Amino acid sequence: MAEDNKGINYTRLALGAGLLAAAAVSIAVFVPRRRLALVTEPLASLAKLPLAAAVTTWAVRLWQDVTAPKAPVFDDLRPFDEF
C-alpha cells in the first residue's frame, strides 16, 4: 500500500522559502532602484483599486475554506460483515 503523507513537509517548505528569499534579495541587489520604481508603479496603482481588495478577500476566504478542518472520509468499499 502507498504511504499517505498528511503532514507538513518541512523540507519543501524550507526550500520554497529559501527560493523566495533568494529571489527577493537578488532583485533588491541587482535591480537599480529607479528601474524597479518604474516597473512597480503600475502594480502599485492597481493595488489601490477596489477590485484588488475584492480579489484578495476572495482568495483569503478560498484559502480558509480549503484549509478548514473536515470530517474524515471513509472510502472503504468492502461489504460490511455483520457477525
mmCIF file of N, CA and C in Angstrom:
data_model
loop_
_atom_site.group_PDB
_atom_site.id
_atom_site.type_symbol
_atom_site.label_atom_id
_atom_site.label_comp_id
_atom_site.label_asym_id
_atom_site.label_seq_id
_atom_site.Cartn_x
_atom_site.Cartn_y
_atom_site.Cartn_z
ATOM 1 N N MET A 1 0.832 -1.187 0.000
ATOM 2 C CA MET A 1 0.000 0.000 0.000
ATOM 3 C C MET A 1 0.878 1.251 0.000
ATOM 4 N N ALA A 2 0.389 2.260 -0.628
ATOM 5 C CA ALA A 2 1.117 3.525 -0.677
ATOM 6 C C ALA A 2 0.984 4.244 0.656
ATOM 7 N N GLU A 3 2.063 4.871 1.050
ATOM 8 C CA GLU A 3 2.056 5.595 2.311
ATOM 9 C C GLU A 3 1.435 6.975 2.112
ATOM 10 N N ASP A 4 0.472 7.320 2.959
ATOM 11 C CA ASP A 4 -0.173 8.633 2.874
ATOM 12 C C ASP A 4 0.615 9.634 3.702
ATOM 13 N N ASN A 5 0.985 10.727 3.067
ATOM 14 C CA ASN A 5 1.709 11.782 3.749
ATOM 15 C C ASN A 5 0.731 12.913 4.016
ATOM 16 N N LYS A 6 0.255 13.013 5.256
ATOM 17 C CA LYS A 6 -0.760 14.005 5.579
ATOM 18 C C LYS A 6 -0.180 15.205 6.321
ATOM 19 N N GLY A 7 1.073 15.137 6.734
ATOM 20 C CA GLY A 7 1.669 16.226 7.495
ATOM 21 C C GLY A 7 2.319 17.258 6.590
ATOM 22 N N ILE A 8 2.870 18.277 7.236
ATOM 23 C CA ILE A 8 3.568 19.333 6.504
ATOM 24 C C ILE A 8 4.959 18.819 6.161
ATOM 25 N N ASN A 9 5.357 19.002 4.938
ATOM 26 C CA ASN A 9 6.695 18.615 4.527
ATOM 27 C C ASN A 9 7.599 19.824 4.733
ATOM 28 N N TYR A 10 8.339 19.828 5.841
ATOM 29 C CA TYR A 10 9.157 20.984 6.200
ATOM 30 C C TYR A 10 10.315 21.199 5.241
ATOM 31 N N THR A 11 10.773 20.139 4.597
ATOM 32 C CA THR A 11 11.861 20.299 3.635
ATOM 33 C C THR A 11 11.399 21.121 2.447
ATOM 34 N N ARG A 12 10.234 20.795 1.918
ATOM 35 C CA ARG A 12 9.689 21.572 0.798
ATOM 36 C C ARG A 12 9.374 22.996 1.212
ATOM 37 N N LEU A 13 8.852 23.158 2.412
ATOM 38 C CA LEU A 13 8.532 24.487 2.917
ATOM 39 C C LEU A 13 9.797 25.336 3.041
ATOM 40 N N ALA A 14 10.865 24.765 3.586
ATOM 41 C CA ALA A 14 12.123 25.490 3.737
ATOM 42 C C ALA A 14 12.742 25.797 2.371
ATOM 43 N N LEU A 15 12.665 24.860 1.448
ATOM 44 C CA LEU A 15 13.211 25.085 0.114
ATOM 45 C C LEU A 15 12.458 26.210 -0.604
ATOM 46 N N GLY A 16 11.135 26.194 -0.515
ATOM 47 C CA GLY A 16 10.338 27.256 -1.136
ATOM 48 C C GLY A 16 10.615 28.623 -0.521
ATOM 49 N N ALA A 17 10.716 28.667 0.808
ATOM 50 C CA ALA A 17 11.016 29.934 1.478
ATOM 51 C C ALA A 17 12.404 30.430 1.099
ATOM 52 N N GLY A 18 13.342 29.510 0.975
ATOM 53 C CA GLY A 18 14.696 29.895 0.572
ATOM 54 C C GLY A 18 14.742 30.441 -0.843
ATOM 55 N N LEU A 19 13.998 29.810 -1.744
ATOM 56 C CA LEU A 19 13.952 30.301 -3.127
ATOM 57 C C LEU A 19 13.316 31.685 -3.207
ATOM 58 N N LEU A 20 12.230 31.888 -2.477
ATOM 59 C CA LEU A 20 11.599 33.205 -2.462
ATOM 60 C C LEU A 20 12.532 34.261 -1.867
ATOM 61 N N ALA A 21 13.235 33.915 -0.808
ATOM 62 C CA ALA A 21 14.166 34.856 -0.194
ATOM 63 C C ALA A 21 15.320 35.180 -1.139
ATOM 64 N N ALA A 22 15.836 34.168 -1.819
ATOM 65 C CA ALA A 22 16.934 34.398 -2.762
ATOM 66 C C ALA A 22 16.489 35.293 -3.916
ATOM 67 N N ALA A 23 15.261 35.081 -4.401
ATOM 68 C CA ALA A 23 14.744 35.927 -5.477
ATOM 69 C C ALA A 23 14.572 37.370 -5.011
ATOM 70 N N ALA A 24 14.051 37.549 -3.813
ATOM 71 C CA ALA A 24 13.846 38.905 -3.297
ATOM 72 C C ALA A 24 15.174 39.629 -3.084
ATOM 73 N N VAL A 25 16.150 38.923 -2.540
ATOM 74 C CA VAL A 25 17.452 39.545 -2.304
ATOM 75 C C VAL A 25 18.139 39.868 -3.624
ATOM 76 N N SER A 26 18.037 38.972 -4.600
ATOM 77 C CA SER A 26 18.690 39.238 -5.888
ATOM 78 C C SER A 26 18.046 40.421 -6.603
ATOM 79 N N ILE A 27 16.741 40.550 -6.501
ATOM 80 C CA ILE A 27 16.083 41.717 -7.097
ATOM 81 C C ILE A 27 16.519 42.987 -6.379
ATOM 82 N N ALA A 28 16.576 42.940 -5.061
ATOM 83 C CA ALA A 28 16.966 44.125 -4.294
ATOM 84 C C ALA A 28 18.407 44.524 -4.564
ATOM 85 N N VAL A 29 19.276 43.567 -4.817
ATOM 86 C CA VAL A 29 20.694 43.870 -5.008
ATOM 87 C C VAL A 29 20.999 44.277 -6.445
ATOM 88 N N PHE A 30 20.439 43.558 -7.409
ATOM 89 C CA PHE A 30 20.869 43.730 -8.792
ATOM 90 C C PHE A 30 20.027 44.690 -9.627
ATOM 91 N N VAL A 31 18.825 45.017 -9.202
ATOM 92 C CA VAL A 31 17.982 45.923 -9.985
ATOM 93 C C VAL A 31 18.088 47.321 -9.380
ATOM 94 N N PRO A 32 18.454 48.301 -10.196
ATOM 95 C CA PRO A 32 18.547 49.672 -9.671
ATOM 96 C C PRO A 32 17.185 50.168 -9.168
ATOM 97 N N ARG A 33 17.239 51.010 -8.172
ATOM 98 C CA ARG A 33 16.022 51.466 -7.514
ATOM 99 C C ARG A 33 15.106 52.242 -8.461
ATOM 100 N N ARG A 34 15.663 53.036 -9.341
ATOM 101 C CA ARG A 34 14.834 53.816 -10.279
ATOM 102 C C ARG A 34 14.107 52.907 -11.257
ATOM 103 N N ARG A 35 14.809 51.907 -11.768
ATOM 104 C CA ARG A 35 14.177 50.984 -12.711
ATOM 105 C C ARG A 35 13.091 50.161 -12.016
ATOM 106 N N LEU A 36 13.357 49.750 -10.782
ATOM 107 C CA LEU A 36 12.362 48.999 -10.028
ATOM 108 C C LEU A 36 11.126 49.854 -9.763
ATOM 109 N N ALA A 37 11.319 51.149 -9.495
ATOM 110 C CA ALA A 37 10.188 52.053 -9.277
ATOM 111 C C ALA A 37 9.360 52.206 -10.545
ATOM 112 N N LEU A 38 10.011 52.263 -11.698
ATOM 113 C CA LEU A 38 9.273 52.371 -12.958
ATOM 114 C C LEU A 38 8.450 51.115 -13.248
ATOM 115 N N VAL A 39 9.011 49.970 -12.901
ATOM 116 C CA VAL A 39 8.315 48.708 -13.167
ATOM 117 C C VAL A 39 7.157 48.500 -12.195
ATOM 118 N N THR A 40 7.354 48.845 -10.942
ATOM 119 C CA THR A 40 6.331 48.569 -9.929
ATOM 120 C C THR A 40 5.273 49.660 -9.802
ATOM 121 N N GLU A 41 5.458 50.789 -10.460
ATOM 122 C CA GLU A 41 4.470 51.877 -10.362
ATOM 123 C C GLU A 41 3.082 51.460 -10.857
ATOM 124 N N PRO A 42 2.950 50.801 -12.015
ATOM 125 C CA PRO A 42 1.610 50.363 -12.434
ATOM 126 C C PRO A 42 0.993 49.338 -11.482
ATOM 127 N N LEU A 43 1.834 48.482 -10.913
ATOM 128 C CA LEU A 43 1.312 47.500 -9.963
ATOM 129 C C LEU A 43 0.809 48.167 -8.689
ATOM 130 N N ALA A 44 1.491 49.205 -8.259
ATOM 131 C CA ALA A 44 1.063 49.927 -7.065
ATOM 132 C C ALA A 44 -0.266 50.636 -7.310
ATOM 133 N N SER A 45 -0.459 51.158 -8.515
ATOM 134 C CA SER A 45 -1.739 51.811 -8.808
ATOM 135 C C SER A 45 -2.869 50.789 -8.917
ATOM 136 N N LEU A 46 -2.548 49.590 -9.397
ATOM 137 C CA LEU A 46 -3.564 48.528 -9.451
ATOM 138 C C LEU A 46 -3.970 48.071 -8.057
ATOM 139 N N ALA A 47 -3.030 48.075 -7.125
ATOM 140 C CA ALA A 47 -3.316 47.628 -5.767
ATOM 141 C C ALA A 47 -4.278 48.560 -5.043
ATOM 142 N N LYS A 48 -4.384 49.804 -5.508
ATOM 143 C CA LYS A 48 -5.274 50.771 -4.861
ATOM 144 C C LYS A 48 -6.730 50.632 -5.311
ATOM 145 N N LEU A 49 -6.972 49.850 -6.354
ATOM 146 C CA LEU A 49 -8.330 49.692 -6.861
ATOM 147 C C LEU A 49 -9.164 48.810 -5.933
ATOM 148 N N PRO A 50 -10.487 49.041 -5.880
ATOM 149 C CA PRO A 50 -11.348 48.194 -5.047
ATOM 150 C C PRO A 50 -11.381 46.744 -5.527
ATOM 151 N N LEU A 51 -11.135 46.542 -6.804
ATOM 152 C CA LEU A 51 -11.116 45.180 -7.332
ATOM 153 C C LEU A 51 -10.000 44.363 -6.692
ATOM 154 N N ALA A 52 -8.860 44.991 -6.419
ATOM 155 C CA ALA A 52 -7.752 44.284 -5.776
ATOM 156 C C ALA A 52 -8.146 43.826 -4.376
ATOM 157 N N ALA A 53 -8.862 44.671 -3.653
ATOM 158 C CA ALA A 53 -9.321 44.285 -2.316
ATOM 159 C C ALA A 53 -10.330 43.143 -2.398
ATOM 160 N N ALA A 54 -11.197 43.186 -3.387
ATOM 161 C CA ALA A 54 -12.185 42.120 -3.538
ATOM 162 C C ALA A 54 -11.520 40.790 -3.892
ATOM 163 N N VAL A 55 -10.543 40.830 -4.775
ATOM 164 C CA VAL A 55 -9.837 39.600 -5.161
ATOM 165 C C VAL A 55 -9.047 39.055 -3.982
ATOM 166 N N THR A 56 -8.429 39.931 -3.205
ATOM 167 C CA THR A 56 -7.685 39.494 -2.027
ATOM 168 C C THR A 56 -8.611 38.857 -1.006
ATOM 169 N N THR A 57 -9.762 39.455 -0.773
ATOM 170 C CA THR A 57 -10.737 38.890 0.156
ATOM 171 C C THR A 57 -11.221 37.530 -0.319
ATOM 172 N N TRP A 58 -11.494 37.410 -1.601
ATOM 173 C CA TRP A 58 -11.929 36.134 -2.169
ATOM 174 C C TRP A 58 -10.855 35.067 -1.987
ATOM 175 N N ALA A 59 -9.606 35.425 -2.247
ATOM 176 C CA ALA A 59 -8.516 34.459 -2.132
ATOM 177 C C ALA A 59 -8.318 34.009 -0.684
ATOM 178 N N VAL A 60 -8.449 34.936 0.263
ATOM 179 C CA VAL A 60 -8.297 34.582 1.674
ATOM 180 C C VAL A 60 -9.417 33.651 2.105
ATOM 181 N N ARG A 61 -10.636 33.934 1.702
ATOM 182 C CA ARG A 61 -11.757 33.053 2.061
ATOM 183 C C ARG A 61 -11.630 31.687 1.402
ATOM 184 N N LEU A 62 -11.160 31.653 0.168
ATOM 185 C CA LEU A 62 -10.935 30.383 -0.505
ATOM 186 C C LEU A 62 -9.874 29.575 0.236
ATOM 187 N N TRP A 63 -8.800 30.234 0.669
ATOM 188 C CA TRP A 63 -7.753 29.557 1.419
ATOM 189 C C TRP A 63 -8.299 29.032 2.747
ATOM 190 N N GLN A 64 -9.137 29.807 3.414
ATOM 191 C CA GLN A 64 -9.722 29.360 4.679
ATOM 192 C C GLN A 64 -10.635 28.155 4.467
ATOM 193 N N ASP A 65 -11.389 28.147 3.374
ATOM 194 C CA ASP A 65 -12.267 27.009 3.090
ATOM 195 C C ASP A 65 -11.465 25.745 2.782
ATOM 196 N N VAL A 66 -10.374 25.911 2.054
ATOM 197 C CA VAL A 66 -9.568 24.752 1.673
ATOM 198 C C VAL A 66 -8.847 24.166 2.875
ATOM 199 N N THR A 67 -8.379 25.015 3.777
ATOM 200 C CA THR A 67 -7.591 24.539 4.911
ATOM 201 C C THR A 67 -8.428 24.293 6.163
ATOM 202 N N ALA A 68 -9.738 24.453 6.085
ATOM 203 C CA ALA A 68 -10.594 24.234 7.250
ATOM 204 C C ALA A 68 -10.617 22.745 7.603
ATOM 205 N N PRO A 69 -10.687 22.433 8.900
ATOM 206 C CA PRO A 69 -10.766 21.021 9.284
ATOM 207 C C PRO A 69 -12.078 20.397 8.801
ATOM 208 N N LYS A 70 -11.969 19.166 8.345
ATOM 209 C CA LYS A 70 -13.140 18.469 7.818
ATOM 210 C C LYS A 70 -13.245 17.094 8.443
ATOM 211 N N ALA A 71 -14.421 16.538 8.400
ATOM 212 C CA ALA A 71 -14.630 15.187 8.902
ATOM 213 C C ALA A 71 -13.900 14.195 7.999
ATOM 214 N N PRO A 72 -13.427 13.089 8.569
ATOM 215 C CA PRO A 72 -12.722 12.112 7.736
ATOM 216 C C PRO A 72 -13.661 11.446 6.736
ATOM 217 N N VAL A 73 -13.101 11.085 5.598
ATOM 218 C CA VAL A 73 -13.869 10.421 4.546
ATOM 219 C C VAL A 73 -13.415 8.971 4.498
ATOM 220 N N PHE A 74 -14.358 8.064 4.655
ATOM 221 C CA PHE A 74 -14.050 6.644 4.594
ATOM 222 C C PHE A 74 -14.482 6.123 3.238
ATOM 223 N N ASP A 75 -13.525 5.659 2.465
ATOM 224 C CA ASP A 75 -13.847 5.158 1.134
ATOM 225 C C ASP A 75 -13.619 3.648 1.044
ATOM 226 N N ASP A 76 -13.965 2.972 2.098
ATOM 227 C CA ASP A 76 -13.813 1.528 2.135
ATOM 228 C C ASP A 76 -15.019 0.910 1.443
ATOM 229 N N LEU A 77 -14.806 0.264 0.320
ATOM 230 C CA LEU A 77 -15.908 -0.275 -0.475
ATOM 231 C C LEU A 77 -16.129 -1.769 -0.248
ATOM 232 N N ARG A 78 -15.463 -2.322 0.761
ATOM 233 C CA ARG A 78 -15.686 -3.738 1.049
ATOM 234 C C ARG A 78 -17.072 -3.919 1.652
ATOM 235 N N PRO A 79 -17.687 -5.078 1.433
ATOM 236 C CA PRO A 79 -19.015 -5.300 2.040
ATOM 237 C C PRO A 79 -18.909 -5.370 3.562
ATOM 238 N N PHE A 80 -19.947 -4.936 4.207
ATOM 239 C CA PHE A 80 -19.996 -4.911 5.673
ATOM 240 C C PHE A 80 -20.434 -6.278 6.181
ATOM 241 N N ASP A 81 -19.633 -6.849 7.070
ATOM 242 C CA ASP A 81 -19.967 -8.153 7.641
ATOM 243 C C ASP A 81 -20.609 -7.943 9.003
ATOM 244 N N GLU A 82 -21.781 -8.551 9.202
ATOM 245 C CA GLU A 82 -22.482 -8.426 10.474
ATOM 246 C C GLU A 82 -22.350 -9.733 11.250
ATOM 247 N N PHE A 83 -21.220 -9.956 11.840
ATOM 248 C CA PHE A 83 -21.029 -11.178 12.640
ATOM 249 C C PHE A 83 -20.745 -10.812 14.050
#
